[in-house]
PDB file of C-alpha atoms in Angstrom:
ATOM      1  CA  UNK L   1    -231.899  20.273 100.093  1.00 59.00           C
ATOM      2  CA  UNK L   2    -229.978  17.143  99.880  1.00 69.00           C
ATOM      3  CA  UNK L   3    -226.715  18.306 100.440  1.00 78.00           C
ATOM      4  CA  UNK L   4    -225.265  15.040 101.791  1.00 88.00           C
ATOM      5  CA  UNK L   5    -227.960  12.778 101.061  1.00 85.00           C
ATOM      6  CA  UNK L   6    -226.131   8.728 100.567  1.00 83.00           C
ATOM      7  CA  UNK L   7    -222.891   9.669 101.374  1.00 86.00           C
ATOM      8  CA  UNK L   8    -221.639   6.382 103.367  1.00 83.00           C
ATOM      9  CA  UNK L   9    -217.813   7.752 104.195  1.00 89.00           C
ATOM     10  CA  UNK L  10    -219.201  10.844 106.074  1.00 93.00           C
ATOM     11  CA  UNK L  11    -218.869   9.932 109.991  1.00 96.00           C
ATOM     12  CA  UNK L  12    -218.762  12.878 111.863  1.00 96.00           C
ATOM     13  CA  UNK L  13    -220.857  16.767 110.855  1.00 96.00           C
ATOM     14  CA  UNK L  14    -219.672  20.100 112.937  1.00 97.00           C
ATOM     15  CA  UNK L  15    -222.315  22.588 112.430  1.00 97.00           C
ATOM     16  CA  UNK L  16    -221.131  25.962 113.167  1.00 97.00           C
ATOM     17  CA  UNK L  17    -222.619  28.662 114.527  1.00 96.00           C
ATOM     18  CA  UNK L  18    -224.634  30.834 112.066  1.00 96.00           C
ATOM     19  CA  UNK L  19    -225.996  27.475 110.445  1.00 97.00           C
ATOM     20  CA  UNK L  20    -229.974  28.277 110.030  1.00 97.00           C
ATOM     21  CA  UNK L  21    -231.343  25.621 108.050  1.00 97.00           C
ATOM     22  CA  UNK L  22    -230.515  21.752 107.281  1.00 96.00           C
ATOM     23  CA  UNK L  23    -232.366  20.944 104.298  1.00 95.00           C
ATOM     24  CA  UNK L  24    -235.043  18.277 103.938  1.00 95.00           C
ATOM     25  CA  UNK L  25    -233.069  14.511 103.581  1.00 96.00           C
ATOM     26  CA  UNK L  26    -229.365  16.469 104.076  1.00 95.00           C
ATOM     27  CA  UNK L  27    -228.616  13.078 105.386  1.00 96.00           C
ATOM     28  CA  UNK L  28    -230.400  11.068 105.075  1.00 95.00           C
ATOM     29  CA  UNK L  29    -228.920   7.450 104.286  1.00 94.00           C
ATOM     30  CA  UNK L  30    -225.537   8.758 105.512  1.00 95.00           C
ATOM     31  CA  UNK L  31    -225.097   5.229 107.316  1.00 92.00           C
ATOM     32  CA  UNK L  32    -221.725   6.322 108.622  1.00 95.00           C
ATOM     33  CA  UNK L  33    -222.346   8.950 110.006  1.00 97.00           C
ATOM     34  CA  UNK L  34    -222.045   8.841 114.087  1.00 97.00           C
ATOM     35  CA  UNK L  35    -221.679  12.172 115.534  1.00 98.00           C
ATOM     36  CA  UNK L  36    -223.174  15.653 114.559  1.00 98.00           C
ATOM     37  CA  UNK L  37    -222.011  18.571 116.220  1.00 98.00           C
ATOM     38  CA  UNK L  38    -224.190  21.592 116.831  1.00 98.00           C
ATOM     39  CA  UNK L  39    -222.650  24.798 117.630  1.00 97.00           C
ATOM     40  CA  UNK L  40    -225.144  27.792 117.909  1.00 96.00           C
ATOM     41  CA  UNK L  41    -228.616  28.360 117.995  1.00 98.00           C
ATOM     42  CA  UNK L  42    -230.766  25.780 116.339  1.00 98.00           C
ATOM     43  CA  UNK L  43    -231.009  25.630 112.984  1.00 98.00           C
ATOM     44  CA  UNK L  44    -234.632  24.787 111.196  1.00 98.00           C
ATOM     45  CA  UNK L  45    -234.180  20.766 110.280  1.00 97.00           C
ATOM     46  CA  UNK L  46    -236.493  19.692 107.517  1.00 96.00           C
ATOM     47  CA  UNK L  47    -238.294  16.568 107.215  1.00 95.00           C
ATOM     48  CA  UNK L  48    -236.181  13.194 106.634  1.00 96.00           C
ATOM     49  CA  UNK L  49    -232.866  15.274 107.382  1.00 97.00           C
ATOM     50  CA  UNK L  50    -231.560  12.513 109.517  1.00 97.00           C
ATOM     51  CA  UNK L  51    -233.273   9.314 107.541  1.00 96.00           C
ATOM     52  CA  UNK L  52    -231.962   5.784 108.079  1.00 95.00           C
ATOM     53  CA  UNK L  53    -228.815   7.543 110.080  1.00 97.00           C
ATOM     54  CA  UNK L  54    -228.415   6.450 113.987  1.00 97.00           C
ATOM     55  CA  UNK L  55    -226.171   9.186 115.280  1.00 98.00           C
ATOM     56  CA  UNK L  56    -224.912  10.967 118.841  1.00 98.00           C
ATOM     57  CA  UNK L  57    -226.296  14.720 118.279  1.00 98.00           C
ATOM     58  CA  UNK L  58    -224.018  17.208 120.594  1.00 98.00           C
ATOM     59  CA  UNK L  59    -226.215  20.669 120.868  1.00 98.00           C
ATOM     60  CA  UNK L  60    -225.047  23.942 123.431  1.00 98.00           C
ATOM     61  CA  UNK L  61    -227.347  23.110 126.432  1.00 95.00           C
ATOM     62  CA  UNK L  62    -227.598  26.173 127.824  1.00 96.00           C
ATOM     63  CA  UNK L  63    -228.683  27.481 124.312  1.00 98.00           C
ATOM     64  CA  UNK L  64    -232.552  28.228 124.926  1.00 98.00           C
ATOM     65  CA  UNK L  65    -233.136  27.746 120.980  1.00 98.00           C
ATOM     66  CA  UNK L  66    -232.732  23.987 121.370  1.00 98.00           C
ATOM     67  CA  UNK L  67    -236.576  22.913 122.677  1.00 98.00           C
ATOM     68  CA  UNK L  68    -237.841  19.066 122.729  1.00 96.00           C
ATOM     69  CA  UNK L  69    -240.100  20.602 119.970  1.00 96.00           C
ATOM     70  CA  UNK L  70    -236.203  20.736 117.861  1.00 97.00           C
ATOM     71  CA  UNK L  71    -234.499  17.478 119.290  1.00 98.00           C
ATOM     72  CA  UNK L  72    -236.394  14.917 117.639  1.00 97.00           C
ATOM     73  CA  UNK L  73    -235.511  12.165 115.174  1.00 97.00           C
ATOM     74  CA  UNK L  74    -236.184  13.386 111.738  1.00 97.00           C
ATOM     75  CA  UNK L  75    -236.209  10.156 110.076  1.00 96.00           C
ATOM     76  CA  UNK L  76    -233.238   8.664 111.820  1.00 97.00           C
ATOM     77  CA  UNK L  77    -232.110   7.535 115.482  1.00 98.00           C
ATOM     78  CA  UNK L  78    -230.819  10.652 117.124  1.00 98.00           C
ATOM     79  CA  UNK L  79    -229.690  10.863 120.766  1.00 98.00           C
ATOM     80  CA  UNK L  80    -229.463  14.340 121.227  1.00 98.00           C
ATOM     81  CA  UNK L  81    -226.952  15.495 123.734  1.00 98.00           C
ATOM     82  CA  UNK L  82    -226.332  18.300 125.802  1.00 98.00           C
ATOM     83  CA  UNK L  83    -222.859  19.879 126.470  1.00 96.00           C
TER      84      UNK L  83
END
């Protein structure tokens, strides 16, 4: 659940394709982190995944799977991106 929870050096997360779940608090307090990556279909993001962390979230636009319901904050300051 929280796989990368406090981790200061990470800055940048792909997420491949075929990712279906990011735990609850993954990353949260990952301070450097700046850029996630998104791949595929939307994964399920638990609650706090993205706590304290202010990052640019790149997601498939065209991808149906990513709703408003999915691109929300999580704990943290996401801008979620389409590309």
């Amino acid at each position: 659940e929280r796989g990368f929870n406090g981790c200061p050096a990470l800055e940048a997360m792909p997420i491949p394709a075929g990712v279906a779940r990011i735990g609850e608090y993954c990353f949260s307090r990952c301070a450097g982190l700046q850029e996630l990556v998104f791949t595929g279909d939307a994964p399920a993001i638990g609650t706090g995944a993205f706590k304290e962390v202010a990052a640019n979230a790149y997601y498939p636009g065209g991808n149906p799977t990513w709703t408003a319901q999915v691109r929300q904050n999580y704990g943290g300051s996401i801008r979620w991106i389409a590309q």
